Coordinates of N, CA, C and O in Angstrom, one line a residue:
A1 N 15.5 -2.2 11.6 CA 14.5 -2.3 10.6 C 15.0 -2.4 9.3 O 16.1 -1.9 8.9
T2 N 14.2 -3.2 8.4 CA 14.7 -3.3 7.0 C 14.5 -2.1 6.2 O 13.4 -1.4 6.2
P3 N 15.4 -1.6 5.5 CA 15.3 -0.4 4.7 C 14.6 -0.4 3.4 O 15.2 -0.2 2.3
S4 N 13.3 -0.8 3.4 CA 12.5 -1.0 2.1 C 12.3 0.2 1.4 O 12.1 0.3 0.2
F5 N 12.4 1.4 2.2 CA 12.1 2.7 1.5 C 13.3 3.4 1.1 O 13.3 4.5 0.6
G6 N 14.5 3.0 1.6 CA 15.8 3.8 1.4 C 15.7 5.2 2.0 O 15.3 5.4 3.1
T7 N 15.8 6.2 1.1 CA 15.7 7.6 1.6 C 14.4 8.2 1.2 O 14.2 9.4 1.4
T8 N 13.4 7.4 0.7 CA 12.1 7.8 0.4 C 11.2 8.0 1.6 O 11.3 7.2 2.5
N9 N 10.5 9.1 1.6 CA 9.6 9.4 2.7 C 8.5 8.5 2.8 O 7.9 8.0 1.7
I10 N 8.0 8.1 4.0 CA 6.7 7.3 4.2 C 5.7 8.3 4.5 O 5.8 9.1 5.4
S11 N 4.5 8.3 3.8 CA 3.5 9.3 3.9 C 2.2 8.6 4.5 O 1.4 9.3 4.9
S12 N 2.1 7.3 4.6 CA 0.9 6.7 5.1 C 1.2 5.3 5.6 O 1.9 4.6 5.0
V13 N 0.5 4.9 6.7 CA 0.6 3.6 7.2 C -0.8 3.1 7.6 O -1.6 3.9 8.2
T14 N -1.1 1.9 7.4 CA -2.4 1.3 7.9 C -2.2 -0.1 8.5 O -1.0 -0.7 8.3
Y15 N -3.2 -0.7 9.1 CA -3.0 -2.0 9.8 C -4.3 -2.8 9.5 O -5.4 -2.3 9.7
G16 N -4.1 -4.0 9.1 CA -5.2 -5.0 9.0 C -4.8 -6.3 8.7 O -3.7 -6.6 8.2
K17 N -5.6 -7.3 9.1 CA -5.3 -8.7 9.0 C -4.0 -9.1 9.6 O -3.1 -10.0 9.1
G18 N -3.6 -8.3 10.7 CA -2.3 -8.7 11.4 C -1.0 -8.1 10.6 O 0.1 -8.5 11.0
I19 N -1.3 -7.2 9.6 CA -0.2 -6.7 8.8 C -0.1 -5.1 8.8 O -1.2 -4.5 8.7
F20 N 1.0 -4.6 9.0 CA 1.2 -3.2 8.8 C 1.5 -3.0 7.3 O 2.3 -3.7 6.7
L21 N 0.9 -1.9 6.7 CA 1.2 -1.6 5.3 C 1.6 -0.2 5.3 O 0.8 0.7 5.8
A22 N 2.7 0.2 4.6 CA 3.2 1.5 4.6 C 3.4 1.9 3.1 O 3.8 1.1 2.3
G23 N 3.2 3.2 2.8 CA 3.4 3.7 1.5 C 4.1 5.1 1.5 O 3.9 5.8 2.4
G24 N 4.7 5.4 0.4 CA 5.4 6.7 0.3 C 5.8 7.1 -1.0 O 5.1 6.8 -2.0
G25 N 6.8 7.9 -1.1 CA 7.3 8.5 -2.4 C 7.8 7.4 -3.4 O 8.0 6.3 -3.0
S26 N 7.8 7.9 -4.7 CA 8.3 7.0 -5.7 C 7.4 5.7 -5.8 O 7.9 4.7 -6.1
N27 N 6.2 5.8 -5.4 CA 5.2 4.8 -5.4 C 5.6 3.6 -4.7 O 5.2 2.4 -5.0
K28 N 6.5 3.7 -3.7 CA 7.0 2.5 -2.9 C 6.0 2.1 -1.8 O 5.3 3.0 -1.2
M29 N 5.8 0.8 -1.6 CA 5.0 0.3 -0.6 C 5.7 -0.9 0.0 O 6.5 -1.6 -0.6
A30 N 5.5 -1.1 1.4 CA 6.1 -2.3 2.0 C 5.2 -2.8 3.1 O 4.3 -2.0 3.6
Y31 N 5.3 -4.0 3.5 CA 4.4 -4.6 4.5 C 5.2 -5.3 5.7 O 6.4 -5.7 5.4
S32 N 4.7 -5.5 6.8 CA 5.4 -6.1 7.9 C 4.3 -6.7 8.9 O 3.3 -6.0 9.1
S33 N 4.7 -7.7 9.5 CA 3.8 -8.4 10.5 C 4.2 -7.9 11.9 O 3.5 -8.1 12.8
D34 N 5.5 -7.4 12.1 CA 6.0 -7.0 13.4 C 6.3 -5.6 13.4 O 6.7 -5.1 14.5
G35 N 6.3 -4.8 12.4 CA 6.7 -3.4 12.4 C 8.2 -3.2 12.4 O 8.6 -2.1 12.4
D36 N 9.0 -4.2 12.4 CA 10.4 -4.1 12.4 C 11.0 -4.6 11.0 O 11.9 -3.9 10.5
T37 N 10.6 -5.8 10.6 CA 11.1 -6.3 9.4 C 10.1 -6.1 8.2 O 8.9 -6.5 8.3
W38 N 10.5 -5.4 7.2 CA 9.6 -4.9 6.1 C 10.0 -5.6 4.8 O 11.2 -5.8 4.4
T39 N 9.0 -5.9 4.0 CA 9.1 -6.4 2.6 C 8.5 -5.6 1.6 O 7.3 -5.1 1.8
Q40 N 9.2 -5.2 0.5 CA 8.7 -4.3 -0.4 C 7.6 -5.0 -1.2 O 7.7 -6.2 -1.6
V41 N 6.5 -4.3 -1.5 CA 5.4 -4.8 -2.3 C 5.9 -4.8 -3.8 O 6.4 -3.8 -4.3
T42 N 5.6 -6.0 -4.4 CA 6.2 -6.1 -5.8 C 5.4 -5.6 -6.9 O 5.8 -5.1 -7.9
T43 N 4.1 -5.5 -6.6 CA 3.1 -5.0 -7.6 C 2.3 -3.9 -7.0 O 1.1 -4.2 -6.7
P44 N 2.7 -2.7 -6.8 CA 1.9 -1.7 -6.1 C 0.7 -1.1 -6.9 O -0.1 -0.5 -6.3
A45 N 0.7 -1.1 -8.2 CA -0.4 -0.7 -9.0 C -0.4 0.9 -9.1 O -0.9 1.3 -10.1
I46 N 0.1 1.6 -8.1 CA 0.3 3.0 -8.3 C 1.6 3.2 -9.0 O 2.7 2.9 -8.5
T47 N 1.5 3.6 -10.2 CA 2.7 3.6 -11.1 C 3.5 4.9 -11.1 O 4.7 4.9 -11.5
T48 N 2.9 6.0 -10.6 CA 3.8 7.3 -10.5 C 3.4 8.0 -9.3 O 2.3 7.9 -8.8
G49 N 4.4 8.8 -8.8 CA 4.1 9.7 -7.7 C 4.2 9.0 -6.4 O 4.8 8.0 -6.1
T50 N 3.6 9.7 -5.4 CA 3.5 9.3 -4.0 C 2.3 8.6 -3.6 O 1.2 9.0 -4.1
I51 N 2.4 7.6 -2.7 CA 1.2 6.9 -2.1 C 0.7 8.0 -1.1 O 1.4 8.3 -0.2
Y52 N -0.5 8.6 -1.3 CA -1.0 9.7 -0.6 C -1.7 9.2 0.6 O -1.6 9.8 1.7
G53 N -2.4 8.1 0.5 CA -3.2 7.5 1.7 C -3.5 6.1 1.5 O -3.5 5.6 0.4
M54 N -3.9 5.5 2.6 CA -4.2 4.1 2.5 C -5.1 3.8 3.8 O -5.0 4.4 4.8
T55 N -5.8 2.7 3.6 CA -6.7 2.2 4.7 C -7.0 0.7 4.5 O -6.7 0.2 3.4
F56 N -7.4 0.2 5.5 CA -7.9 -1.3 5.5 C -9.5 -1.3 5.8 O -9.9 -0.7 6.8
G57 N -10.2 -2.0 5.0 CA -11.6 -2.1 5.3 C -12.0 -3.4 5.9 O -11.8 -4.4 5.2
N58 N -12.5 -3.5 7.1 CA -12.9 -4.7 7.8 C -14.0 -5.4 7.1 O -14.2 -6.6 7.2
I59 N -14.8 -4.7 6.5 CA -16.1 -5.2 5.8 C -15.7 -6.1 4.6 O -16.2 -7.2 4.4
N60 N -14.8 -5.5 3.8 CA -14.4 -6.2 2.6 C -13.1 -6.9 2.6 O -12.6 -7.4 1.7
N61 N -12.4 -6.7 3.8 CA -11.0 -7.3 4.0 C -10.1 -6.8 2.8 O -9.3 -7.6 2.3
R62 N -10.1 -5.6 2.5 CA -9.2 -5.1 1.5 C -8.4 -3.9 1.9 O -8.8 -3.0 2.7
F63 N -7.2 -3.8 1.5 CA -6.3 -2.7 1.6 C -6.6 -1.8 0.3 O -6.7 -2.3 -0.8
V64 N -6.8 -0.6 0.6 CA -7.1 0.5 -0.5 C -6.0 1.6 -0.4 O -5.7 2.1 0.7
V65 N -5.4 1.9 -1.5 CA -4.3 2.9 -1.5 C -4.7 4.0 -2.6 O -5.3 3.6 -3.6
V66 N -4.3 5.2 -2.4 CA -4.6 6.3 -3.3 C -3.4 7.2 -3.5 O -2.6 7.3 -2.7
A67 N -3.3 7.8 -4.7 CA -2.2 8.7 -5.0 C -2.9 10.0 -5.5 O -3.9 10.0 -6.1
P68 N -2.1 11.1 -5.4 CA -2.6 12.4 -5.9 C -2.8 12.5 -7.3 O -3.3 13.4 -7.9
T69 N -2.3 11.5 -8.1 CA -2.4 11.4 -9.6 C -3.8 10.9 -10.0 O -4.1 10.9 -11.1
G70 N -4.6 10.6 -9.0 CA -5.9 10.0 -9.2 C -6.1 8.6 -9.2 O -7.1 8.0 -9.4
Q71 N -4.9 7.9 -9.1 CA -4.9 6.4 -9.0 C -5.4 5.8 -7.7 O -5.0 6.4 -6.7
I72 N -6.3 4.9 -7.8 CA -6.8 4.1 -6.7 C -6.5 2.6 -7.0 O -6.8 2.1 -8.1
A73 N -6.0 1.9 -5.9 CA -5.8 0.4 -6.2 C -6.1 -0.3 -4.9 O -6.2 0.3 -3.8
W74 N -6.4 -1.5 -5.0 CA -6.8 -2.4 -3.9 C -6.2 -3.7 -3.9 O -5.8 -4.2 -5.0
S75 N -6.2 -4.4 -2.8 CA -5.7 -5.7 -2.7 C -6.3 -6.5 -1.5 O -6.5 -5.9 -0.4
E76 N -6.5 -7.7 -1.5 CA -7.0 -8.6 -0.5 C -5.7 -9.1 0.3 O -5.9 -9.7 1.4
G77 N -4.6 -8.7 -0.1 CA -3.3 -9.3 0.6 C -2.3 -8.1 0.5 O -2.7 -7.0 0.5
T78 N -1.1 -8.5 0.6 CA 0.0 -7.5 0.6 C 0.7 -7.3 -0.7 O 1.5 -6.4 -0.8
N79 N 0.5 -8.1 -1.7 CA 1.0 -8.0 -3.0 C -0.1 -8.0 -4.0 O -1.3 -8.2 -3.7
N80 N 0.2 -7.8 -5.3 CA -0.8 -7.9 -6.4 C -1.9 -6.9 -6.2 O -3.1 -7.2 -6.2
F81 N -1.6 -5.6 -6.0 CA -2.6 -4.6 -6.0 C -3.1 -4.4 -7.4 O -2.4 -4.4 -8.3
I82 N -4.4 -4.2 -7.4 CA -5.1 -4.0 -8.6 C -5.5 -2.5 -8.8 O -6.2 -2.1 -7.9
E83 N -5.3 -1.9 -9.9 CA -5.6 -0.6 -10.2 C -7.1 -0.5 -10.4 O -7.7 -1.3 -11.2
Y84 N -7.9 0.2 -9.6 CA -9.2 0.2 -9.6 C -9.9 1.4 -10.4 O -10.8 1.3 -11.1
F85 N -9.2 2.5 -10.4 CA -9.8 3.7 -11.0 C -8.6 4.8 -11.1 O -7.8 4.9 -10.3
V86 N -8.7 5.5 -12.3 CA -7.7 6.6 -12.6 C -8.6 7.8 -12.9 O -9.3 7.7 -13.9
M87 N -8.4 8.8 -12.2 CA -9.2 10.1 -12.4 C -8.4 10.9 -13.3 O -7.2 10.9 -13.3
G88 N -9.0 11.7 -14.1 CA -8.4 12.7 -14.9 C -8.6 12.4 -16.3 O -8.3 12.5 -17.3

């Protein structure tokens, strides 16, 4: 497997559009079509902390990620996540 996360823990994984999306500490995210070869997301939009959770919505075809800092971001693909909301 490709070491996109290095020694950073992975805290959440979701699947949609034929793609696995994983997130973890140091706001790192990566995607894979086969679960073996991973590519790091270049614009995760979560700027600090750990990716706390993620999901894929079949109705709107979007990946949504959240962080305990109150940041929420979404994307219709695997890159170019857009910050949607910041609590606090």
